[in-house]
Coordinates of C-alpha atoms in Angstrom, one line a residue:
M1416 CA 171.0 94.8 259.0
A1417 CA 172.8 94.0 255.8
L1418 CA 173.8 97.2 255.5
M1419 CA 175.0 98.5 259.2
R1420 CA 176.5 95.2 260.4
P1421 CA 177.7 93.9 257.0
G1422 CA 180.2 91.5 259.1
V1423 CA 177.0 89.7 260.5
V1424 CA 174.7 89.7 257.8
A1425 CA 175.8 89.2 254.2
F1426 CA 173.9 90.1 250.7
E1427 CA 174.8 88.4 247.8
E1428 CA 174.3 90.7 245.2
Q1429 CA 173.2 87.9 242.6
D1430 CA 170.2 87.0 244.9
E1431 CA 167.0 88.3 242.8
Q1432 CA 164.8 88.5 246.5
H1433 CA 161.9 90.8 246.6
H1434 CA 162.1 94.3 245.4
D1435 CA 163.9 95.7 248.5
S1436 CA 164.8 99.0 247.1
L1437 CA 167.2 100.0 250.2
L1438 CA 169.7 97.2 249.2
F1439 CA 169.4 97.7 245.3
R1440 CA 170.0 101.3 246.0
Y1441 CA 172.8 100.6 247.9
Q1442 CA 174.5 98.2 245.7
L1443 CA 173.7 100.2 242.7
A1444 CA 176.0 103.1 244.4
T1445 CA 178.5 101.1 245.5
R1446 CA 179.3 100.0 242.0
V1447 CA 178.8 102.9 240.4
S1448 CA 181.3 104.9 242.9
K1449 CA 184.0 102.2 242.0
G1450 CA 183.4 102.6 238.2
E1451 CA 182.4 99.1 237.9
P1452 CA 179.8 98.2 235.4
I1453 CA 176.2 97.3 235.9
P1454 CA 175.4 93.9 235.5
A1455 CA 172.4 92.5 234.0
H1456 CA 170.5 91.6 236.9
L1457 CA 171.1 94.6 238.8
A1458 CA 170.2 96.5 235.7
L1459 CA 166.6 94.3 235.8
T1460 CA 166.2 95.5 239.4
W1461 CA 166.7 98.8 238.5
I1462 CA 164.3 99.0 235.6
K1463 CA 161.9 97.2 238.3
N1464 CA 162.4 100.0 241.3
S1465 CA 162.2 102.8 238.6
Q1466 CA 159.2 105.7 239.1
E1467 CA 159.9 106.0 235.1
Y1468 CA 158.8 102.9 234.4
T1469 CA 155.6 100.2 235.1
L1470 CA 156.1 96.5 233.9
R1471 CA 153.3 95.8 231.5
T1472 CA 151.1 92.7 231.3
P1473 CA 153.4 90.2 229.2
A1474 CA 156.4 90.9 231.5
R1475 CA 154.3 90.4 234.8
R1476 CA 152.6 87.1 233.5
C1477 CA 155.8 85.6 232.2
A1478 CA 158.0 86.9 234.6
E1479 CA 161.0 84.1 234.4
Q1480 CA 161.0 85.0 230.5
F1481 CA 161.1 88.7 230.6
A1482 CA 163.9 88.3 233.3
T1483 CA 166.1 86.1 231.1
L1484 CA 165.2 87.8 227.8
F1485 CA 166.0 91.3 229.2
K1486 CA 169.4 90.1 230.4
L1487 CA 170.4 88.4 227.3
Q1488 CA 169.6 91.8 225.5
Y1489 CA 171.0 94.1 227.9
A1490 CA 174.5 91.9 227.7
D1491 CA 174.4 92.0 224.0
Q1492 CA 173.9 96.1 224.3
F1493 CA 176.3 96.7 227.0
G1494 CA 178.4 93.5 227.5
D1495 CA 179.4 92.7 231.1
G1496 CA 177.5 96.0 231.8
M1497 CA 176.6 99.9 231.3
I1498 CA 179.0 102.6 233.2
V1499 CA 177.3 105.1 234.8
K1500 CA 179.3 108.0 236.2
S1501 CA 179.1 109.1 239.6
N1502 CA 176.3 112.0 240.4
K1503 CA 176.7 114.5 243.0
T1504 CA 173.4 113.7 244.9
R1505 CA 174.6 111.6 247.5
L1506 CA 173.1 108.5 248.8
T1507 CA 170.3 108.6 251.5
L1508 CA 168.5 105.4 252.8
H1509 CA 165.4 105.8 254.4
Y1510 CA 163.8 102.8 256.7
Y1511 CA 159.7 102.6 257.7
P1512 CA 158.6 99.7 259.3
A1513 CA 155.8 98.0 258.4
S1514 CA 154.3 98.4 262.1
A1515 CA 153.0 102.1 263.1
S1516 CA 154.6 101.3 266.4
L1517 CA 157.8 101.4 265.2
R1518 CA 159.8 104.4 264.2
G1519 CA 161.6 104.9 260.7
F1520 CA 165.0 106.1 260.5
S1521 CA 167.2 107.4 257.9
L1522 CA 171.0 106.1 256.8
E1523 CA 173.4 108.5 255.6
Q1524 CA 176.1 107.1 252.7
P1525 CA 178.3 110.4 252.8
G1526 CA 180.6 108.7 250.4
L1527 CA 178.5 107.1 248.1
P1528 CA 176.2 109.0 245.1
D1529 CA 172.8 107.8 244.6
P1530 CA 172.4 107.1 241.2
S1531 CA 169.4 105.8 241.3
V1532 CA 167.7 109.0 240.6
L1533 CA 169.2 109.3 237.0
K1534 CA 167.1 109.6 234.1
A1535 CA 169.5 108.6 231.2
P1536 CA 170.5 105.2 232.0
V1537 CA 166.8 104.2 233.0
K1538 CA 165.8 105.5 229.6
K1539 CA 168.2 102.9 227.7
M1540 CA 167.0 100.0 230.0
I1541 CA 163.2 101.0 229.2
A1542 CA 164.1 100.6 225.6
I1543 CA 165.2 97.4 226.4
A1544 CA 162.6 96.3 228.4
D1545 CA 160.0 97.3 226.2
T1546 CA 161.6 95.2 223.1
S1547 CA 161.4 92.1 225.7
T1548 CA 158.3 92.8 226.5
E1549 CA 157.1 93.1 222.6
L1550 CA 159.0 89.6 222.0
L1551 CA 156.9 88.0 224.8
S1552 CA 153.7 89.7 224.0
A1553 CA 152.3 86.7 221.8
Y1554 CA 153.4 84.3 224.3
S1555 CA 151.8 86.1 227.1
R1556 CA 148.2 86.4 225.2
Y1557 CA 148.5 82.5 224.5
L1558 CA 149.2 81.9 228.4
G1559 CA 146.0 84.2 229.0
K1560 CA 143.7 82.5 227.2
K1561 CA 141.4 79.5 229.6
G1562 CA 143.3 76.3 229.8
A1563 CA 146.5 77.3 228.3
S1564 CA 149.5 76.1 229.9
A1565 CA 153.2 77.0 229.1
D1566 CA 153.9 73.3 228.6
D1567 CA 152.2 73.3 225.2
I1568 CA 153.4 73.0 222.3
E1569 CA 151.4 76.0 221.0
A1570 CA 153.2 77.9 223.7
M1571 CA 156.7 76.8 223.0
L1572 CA 156.2 77.9 219.4
L1573 CA 155.4 81.5 220.7
L1574 CA 158.6 81.8 222.5
P1575 CA 161.6 84.1 221.2
D1576 CA 164.3 82.0 219.6
A1577 CA 166.6 83.8 221.9
L1578 CA 164.9 81.9 224.9
L1579 CA 164.9 78.4 223.4
S1580 CA 168.8 78.9 222.8
V1581 CA 169.7 79.3 226.5
Q1582 CA 166.2 77.4 228.3
T1583 CA 165.3 74.0 226.4
H1584 CA 161.9 73.5 226.3
P1585 CA 160.9 70.3 227.6
V1586 CA 158.5 69.4 224.6
L1587 CA 161.3 70.7 222.0
K1588 CA 163.9 68.9 223.7
R1589 CA 161.7 65.1 223.5
F1590 CA 161.2 66.2 219.9
K1591 CA 164.7 66.6 218.9
S1592 CA 165.9 63.6 220.3
W1593 CA 162.6 61.9 218.2
V1594 CA 164.3 63.6 215.2
D1595 CA 167.8 62.5 215.6
E1596 CA 166.5 59.0 215.7
Q1597 CA 164.5 59.1 212.6
L1598 CA 167.7 60.8 210.6
A1599 CA 170.1 58.3 212.0
G1600 CA 166.9 55.5 211.1
P1601 CA 166.4 53.3 208.2
S1602 CA 163.8 55.5 207.4
K1603 CA 166.6 58.1 206.4
G1604 CA 164.1 60.8 207.9
L1605 CA 160.9 59.6 206.4
V1606 CA 157.9 59.8 208.9
R1607 CA 154.5 59.5 209.0
L1608 CA 152.8 63.1 209.6
A1609 CA 150.7 61.9 212.5
D1610 CA 153.5 60.4 214.2
L1611 CA 154.8 63.9 214.0
W1612 CA 151.8 65.3 215.5
R1613 CA 151.7 62.9 218.2
Q1614 CA 155.5 63.5 219.0
I1615 CA 154.2 66.8 219.9
G1616 CA 151.4 66.1 222.1
L1617 CA 148.6 66.6 219.6
E1618 CA 146.4 64.7 218.1
P1619 CA 146.8 64.3 214.2
P1620 CA 144.4 67.0 212.4
E1621 CA 141.5 66.1 210.3
R1622 CA 142.9 68.1 207.8
F1623 CA 146.1 69.3 206.7
N1624 CA 145.5 73.0 205.6
K1625 CA 147.8 76.3 205.9
K1626 CA 147.7 77.0 209.9
E1627 CA 148.9 72.9 210.4
M1628 CA 151.9 73.3 207.8
E1629 CA 152.5 77.0 209.6
L1630 CA 152.8 74.9 212.6
I1631 CA 155.3 72.6 211.4
T1632 CA 157.6 75.2 209.5
T1633 CA 157.7 76.9 212.8
L1634 CA 158.2 73.8 215.1
E1635 CA 161.3 72.9 212.1
A1636 CA 162.7 76.4 212.5
K1637 CA 162.7 76.0 216.3
A1638 CA 164.2 72.7 216.6
G1639 CA 166.7 73.3 213.5
F1640 CA 165.9 70.7 211.4
G1641 CA 164.0 70.8 207.7
V1642 CA 160.7 69.3 206.5
A1643 CA 160.2 67.9 202.8
P1644 CA 157.6 69.4 201.5
D1645 CA 157.6 72.5 202.2
P1646 CA 155.1 74.4 200.4
R1647 CA 157.2 77.5 200.5
Y1648 CA 159.9 76.1 198.7
H1649 CA 158.7 72.4 197.0
H1650 CA 155.1 73.6 196.1
A1651 CA 153.7 70.6 197.5
K1652 CA 152.5 69.7 200.7
P1653 CA 151.5 66.2 202.4
A1654 CA 148.9 64.7 202.7
V1655 CA 147.2 64.5 206.0
D1656 CA 147.7 60.1 206.2
G1657 CA 150.5 60.6 204.4
D1658 CA 154.6 60.7 205.1
I1659 CA 157.0 63.8 205.3
V1660 CA 161.0 63.9 205.4
L1661 CA 163.0 65.3 208.0
F1662 CA 166.5 66.6 207.3
P1663 CA 169.3 68.4 209.3
E1664 CA 169.7 71.8 209.7
G1665 CA 167.0 73.1 207.7
H1666 CA 166.4 76.0 205.4
G1667 CA 167.5 78.5 207.7
P1668 CA 165.6 82.1 208.7
N1669 CA 166.9 83.5 205.0
F1670 CA 166.4 80.8 202.5
E1671 CA 165.4 82.2 198.9
P1672 CA 165.5 79.2 196.7
S1673 CA 167.6 79.5 193.5
Q1674 CA 166.2 79.4 189.8
A1675 CA 168.5 76.1 189.5
F1676 CA 166.7 75.1 193.1
N1677 CA 163.0 75.5 191.1
E1678 CA 163.8 74.0 187.9
T1679 CA 165.6 71.0 189.9
S1680 CA 162.3 70.4 191.9
M1681 CA 160.0 70.2 189.2
T1682 CA 162.2 67.8 187.3
L1683 CA 162.4 65.8 190.2
R1684 CA 158.8 65.5 190.3
L1685 CA 158.7 64.5 187.0
G1686 CA 161.2 62.1 187.1
A1687 CA 160.2 60.3 190.3
M1688 CA 156.9 59.9 188.8
V1689 CA 158.1 57.9 185.8
A1690 CA 160.8 56.1 188.3
A1691 CA 158.5 54.9 191.0
V1692 CA 155.5 53.7 188.6
D1693 CA 155.8 50.4 189.3
S1694 CA 156.1 51.0 192.7
H1695 CA 159.5 50.0 192.6
V1696 CA 162.8 52.4 192.5
D1697 CA 165.6 50.8 190.7
S1698 CA 169.0 52.2 191.9
A1699 CA 170.1 53.1 188.8
E1700 CA 166.5 55.3 188.5
L1701 CA 167.6 56.6 192.0
N1702 CA 171.3 57.3 191.0
T1703 CA 169.8 59.4 188.0
L1704 CA 168.0 61.8 190.2
Q1705 CA 170.5 62.0 192.9
I1706 CA 173.1 63.2 189.9
L1707 CA 170.9 65.4 188.8
I1708 CA 171.2 67.3 192.4
D1709 CA 174.6 66.5 193.2
H1710 CA 176.3 67.7 190.1
D1711 CA 174.1 71.1 189.8
T1712 CA 177.0 73.7 190.5
H1713 CA 174.3 76.3 190.8
L1714 CA 172.9 74.4 193.7
S1715 CA 173.8 75.4 197.2
P1716 CA 174.8 73.1 199.7
I1717 CA 171.3 74.0 201.8
E1718 CA 169.6 73.4 198.4
K1719 CA 171.0 70.1 198.1
R1720 CA 169.7 68.9 201.0
S1721 CA 166.4 69.9 200.6
L1722 CA 166.2 68.9 197.4
H1723 CA 167.6 65.6 198.5
A1724 CA 164.7 65.1 201.0
Y1725 CA 162.4 66.2 198.6
L1726 CA 163.2 63.5 196.3
H1727 CA 163.0 61.0 199.2
W1728 CA 159.3 61.9 199.8
R1729 CA 158.3 62.1 196.2
L1730 CA 159.8 58.7 195.7
N1731 CA 157.8 57.3 198.9
T1732 CA 154.5 59.2 197.8
P1733 CA 151.5 57.9 195.5
A1734 CA 152.0 60.1 192.6
N1735 CA 149.5 63.2 191.4
M1736 CA 149.1 65.6 189.0
T1737 CA 147.8 68.1 191.6
G1738 CA 149.2 71.7 190.3
L1739 CA 151.0 70.1 187.5
K1740 CA 148.8 70.6 184.7
E1741 CA 148.9 74.8 185.2
R1742 CA 152.8 74.7 185.8
V1743 CA 153.8 72.9 182.7
G1744 CA 151.2 74.4 180.4
A1745 CA 153.0 77.3 181.0
L1746 CA 156.1 76.3 179.5
G1747 CA 157.1 76.5 176.1
D1748 CA 157.9 73.7 173.2
A1749 CA 161.8 74.1 173.9
E1750 CA 161.4 73.7 177.7
K1751 CA 158.4 70.7 177.3
D1752 CA 161.1 69.1 175.1
V1753 CA 163.7 69.6 177.8
V1754 CA 161.7 68.1 180.3
R1755 CA 160.5 65.0 177.9
H1756 CA 164.4 64.4 177.3
I1757 CA 164.7 64.0 180.9
L1758 CA 162.1 61.7 181.7
V1759 CA 162.9 59.5 179.0
R1760 CA 166.4 59.0 180.1
V1761 CA 165.3 58.3 183.9
A1762 CA 162.7 55.6 182.3
F1763 CA 165.6 54.5 181.0
A1764 CA 167.9 54.8 184.3
D1765 CA 167.8 50.7 184.6
G1766 CA 168.3 49.6 181.4
K1767 CA 164.4 49.0 180.3
V1768 CA 161.1 50.5 180.0
T1769 CA 158.3 49.0 181.3
P1770 CA 154.5 48.8 179.8
D1771 CA 153.7 50.6 183.1
E1772 CA 156.3 53.3 182.5
I1773 CA 155.2 53.8 179.3
K1774 CA 151.8 54.3 180.4
Q1775 CA 152.7 57.0 182.8
L1776 CA 155.1 58.5 180.3
E1777 CA 151.9 58.6 177.8
K1778 CA 150.1 60.4 180.8
L1779 CA 152.9 62.7 181.7
Y1780 CA 153.1 63.4 177.5
T1781 CA 149.6 64.3 177.7
A1782 CA 149.8 67.0 180.6
L1783 CA 152.8 68.4 178.9
G1784 CA 151.0 69.1 176.0
F1785 CA 152.2 66.2 173.5
D1786 CA 150.7 63.7 171.9
K1787 CA 151.1 60.6 173.5
T1788 CA 152.0 58.6 170.7
Q1789 CA 154.9 60.3 170.6
V1790 CA 156.3 58.0 173.5
T1791 CA 157.0 55.4 171.2
A1792 CA 158.8 57.4 168.8
D1793 CA 161.2 58.8 171.5
V1794 CA 161.6 55.8 173.3
H1795 CA 162.6 54.3 169.4
K1796 CA 164.9 56.8 169.2
F1797 CA 166.5 56.6 172.4
T1798 CA 167.1 53.5 172.2
S1799 CA 168.5 53.4 168.3
S1800 CA 171.3 56.2 169.5
K1801 CA 172.1 54.0 172.6
G1802 CA 172.1 50.5 171.1
A1803 CA 169.8 50.0 174.5
P1804 CA 166.8 47.5 173.9
A1805 CA 163.4 48.9 175.4
S1806 CA 161.8 45.9 177.4
A1807 CA 158.3 47.2 176.5
T1808 CA 156.4 43.5 177.5
P1809 CA 156.7 41.7 180.7
T1810 CA 157.8 38.6 178.4
S1811 CA 160.8 40.2 177.0
K1812 CA 163.7 38.2 177.4
T1813 CA 166.2 40.7 176.0
T1814 CA 169.1 40.7 178.1
T1815 CA 169.6 44.5 179.5
Q1816 CA 172.9 46.3 178.6
K1817 CA 173.4 48.9 181.3
P1818 CA 176.3 50.4 179.7
G1819 CA 174.1 51.2 177.2
F1820 CA 172.9 54.1 179.3
A1821 CA 175.8 56.1 180.1
L1822 CA 173.9 58.5 182.4
N1823 CA 176.9 59.6 184.8
D1824 CA 178.4 61.4 182.0
E1825 CA 175.5 62.4 179.7
L1826 CA 172.9 63.4 181.8
L1827 CA 175.3 65.7 183.5
A1828 CA 176.2 67.7 180.2
L1829 CA 172.4 67.5 178.8
H1830 CA 171.4 69.0 182.1
A1831 CA 173.7 71.1 182.0
S1832 CA 173.2 72.7 178.9
E1833 CA 169.7 72.8 179.5
T1834 CA 170.1 74.8 182.3
E1835 CA 172.0 77.0 180.6
S1836 CA 169.5 77.8 177.9
V1837 CA 166.6 77.5 179.3
Q1838 CA 166.8 78.4 183.0
S1839 CA 165.0 81.6 182.3
L1840 CA 162.0 79.6 180.9
L1841 CA 161.7 76.8 182.9
G1842 CA 161.3 78.9 186.4
T1843 CA 158.7 80.9 185.1
I1844 CA 156.3 78.1 186.1
F1845 CA 157.2 78.3 189.8
V1846 CA 156.8 82.4 189.8
D1847 CA 152.9 81.5 190.6
D1848 CA 153.9 79.7 193.7
T1849 CA 155.5 82.2 195.7
P1850 CA 154.6 86.0 196.0
E1851 CA 151.2 86.0 197.0
E1852 CA 150.5 89.1 194.7
Q1853 CA 151.7 87.1 191.8
H1854 CA 149.3 84.3 192.8
V1855 CA 146.2 86.4 192.9
I1856 CA 143.4 85.3 190.5
A1857 CA 141.7 88.9 189.3
E1858 CA 138.5 89.8 190.8
G1859 CA 136.0 89.2 188.4
E1860 CA 137.8 87.0 186.2
P1861 CA 136.1 84.1 184.5
I1862 CA 136.2 80.7 186.5
A1863 CA 137.1 78.4 184.1
A1864 CA 136.4 75.2 186.1
D1865 CA 133.0 73.7 186.5
T1866 CA 130.9 75.8 188.6
G1867 CA 127.9 73.6 187.9
G1868 CA 127.6 72.8 192.1
L1869 CA 127.5 76.5 193.0
D1870 CA 124.8 78.8 192.8
Q1871 CA 125.0 82.5 191.5
A1872 CA 125.5 83.8 195.0
H1873 CA 128.2 81.1 196.0
N1874 CA 129.8 81.1 192.5
S1875 CA 130.0 85.4 193.1
L1876 CA 131.9 84.7 196.8
F1877 CA 134.0 82.2 195.6
E1878 CA 135.6 84.8 192.9
Q1879 CA 136.1 87.2 195.6
L1880 CA 137.8 85.4 197.8
I1881 CA 140.1 84.0 195.7
T1882 CA 142.0 87.2 195.1
K1883 CA 143.9 87.1 197.9
E1884 CA 145.2 84.0 200.2
R1885 CA 144.2 86.0 203.9
W1886 CA 141.0 88.0 204.7
D1887 CA 139.7 89.4 207.9
R1888 CA 136.8 87.3 209.3
K1889 CA 134.7 90.8 209.3
D1890 CA 135.4 91.2 205.8
V1891 CA 134.0 88.2 204.7
L1892 CA 130.9 88.2 206.7
A1893 CA 130.3 91.7 204.9
A1894 CA 130.6 89.9 201.8
C1895 CA 128.3 87.4 202.7
E1896 CA 125.3 89.5 204.0
S1897 CA 125.8 91.5 200.8
L1898 CA 125.2 88.3 198.9
K1899 CA 122.5 87.1 201.3
L1900 CA 124.5 84.0 202.4
M1901 CA 125.4 82.9 205.7
L1902 CA 129.3 82.6 206.5
D1903 CA 129.4 79.0 207.9
G1904 CA 127.0 77.6 205.5
S1905 CA 128.9 79.1 202.7
I1906 CA 132.6 78.3 203.5
E1907 CA 130.8 74.7 204.1
T1908 CA 129.2 74.8 200.5
I1909 CA 132.2 76.0 198.2
N1910 CA 134.8 73.3 200.3
D1911 CA 132.2 70.4 199.3
W1912 CA 132.3 71.6 195.6
A1913 CA 136.3 72.0 195.8
Y1914 CA 136.0 68.4 197.1
E1915 CA 134.2 67.1 194.4
Q1916 CA 136.4 68.9 191.8
V1917 CA 140.0 68.5 193.3
D1918 CA 139.2 66.4 196.4
A1919 CA 140.8 69.2 198.4
P1920 CA 138.9 72.4 200.3
V1921 CA 139.9 76.0 199.0
I1922 CA 138.9 77.7 202.3
D1923 CA 140.1 77.1 206.0
D1924 CA 138.0 78.9 208.9
D1925 CA 140.5 79.6 211.8
E1926 CA 139.2 82.9 213.0
D1927 CA 140.8 84.6 210.1
I1928 CA 139.5 83.1 206.6
Y1929 CA 142.4 81.6 204.4
I1930 CA 142.5 80.7 200.9
D1931 CA 144.5 77.8 199.4
L1932 CA 145.4 79.7 196.6
E1933 CA 147.2 76.6 194.6
I1934 CA 143.8 75.0 195.0
A1935 CA 141.9 78.0 194.0
N1936 CA 143.7 77.9 190.8
E1937 CA 143.4 74.1 190.3
L1938 CA 139.6 74.8 190.2
K1939 CA 140.0 78.0 187.9
A1940 CA 142.1 75.7 185.5
G1941 CA 139.7 72.9 185.8

């Protein structure tokens, strides 16, 4: 009726009704005959009606998302639309009523071509449809699981970024609002990790391992913010009952930390351990560490934002030595001297050194491979050169001389010279934490840690597993069978042993088997 009596029954081309091939072919023919581009919605209808293509499961299960994604990619490739030249085949519309008692009819349109029979344009649209389908495959598989919902945070994280940029997910919208509140609040982005989980509708996990961190890093990328610590860049991870720091914009998809970033993050870690030892961070101590970030010309704006967030987290998180012994143990004497000088200057940033700071310096000196008795000598040397007294006892009555520690100029000059002279050396302590192949422990390498809690079979399995980060479950099952072990029991046994050694699990069982290589190296180093 819309074709025969257009003045009586109007049809809006934008209306995506059921796949009425007669109307579609008429609209397509009309546009082509006028030399007009084929808009995205009409191209989508074309691919749906084409005999050359069948929509796959993701496109059918996620019809709305597929349509949006197809249109976006079509517009990216063809702008206002593909131009199709008129062909010689004339348009004839055949109508067959559903009722057998009614006769069908044919309606010839001699003035219109029939571009729906062309294959070349369809091939181009098939490529777009296939790409859209692939982008939705993970999302579709999730929705296919029993009990899964499109409102789940897990589902949202599987949506292509292109969709989230045009269709804000309700969970993501609420979460972004909460993040903005935290960034603008007095905590400056410092939040409890458990609160973050609850904001996305999940119960806080009992353990915080690789898969949990991957969820958060995926979430930050979708929401447009960053977190510290981010294990990919800060070489640390938050405790399950601890805090995390949010910061605006995040690292971005192509972030690669520079050597200056790695050097500074290491220095911040050591400095924060000294500054926060008495559970109070003096403003001068904070300024000391912030200067290292703000005035380093080798750091990009993204790196500076990330390091400020990392420092905020370090200063509000109980200090620990996890991973530190191995990293600083790789330093040479010159690099250790550099870090030692920075530690003393951080300790003196508030004009005095407390007994607790002396003890912490002794602990750090030991970790760095120095004799801890050098702390006293270094402190004395520094105070003598600056004329600033050290308050090493609670009863000291000496007046603090803030000007005696001209940090803003001196530390900047020191840090700049250190960066130039040992940048290639300090950065080496971070190499083992980035590419998987560089973080691997060679198969069969002796384990330096005390494996008295593991029998020979479990120790052999442990040595094999720590040679890479991710294992197919079937491969681990085969390894267990060769050692006459049960998979679940072996994971529990090795993790129990790891808890005894370093208070953390080394194996994460999540369909595939994940090995925490940082913990593995801690166990290996003993």
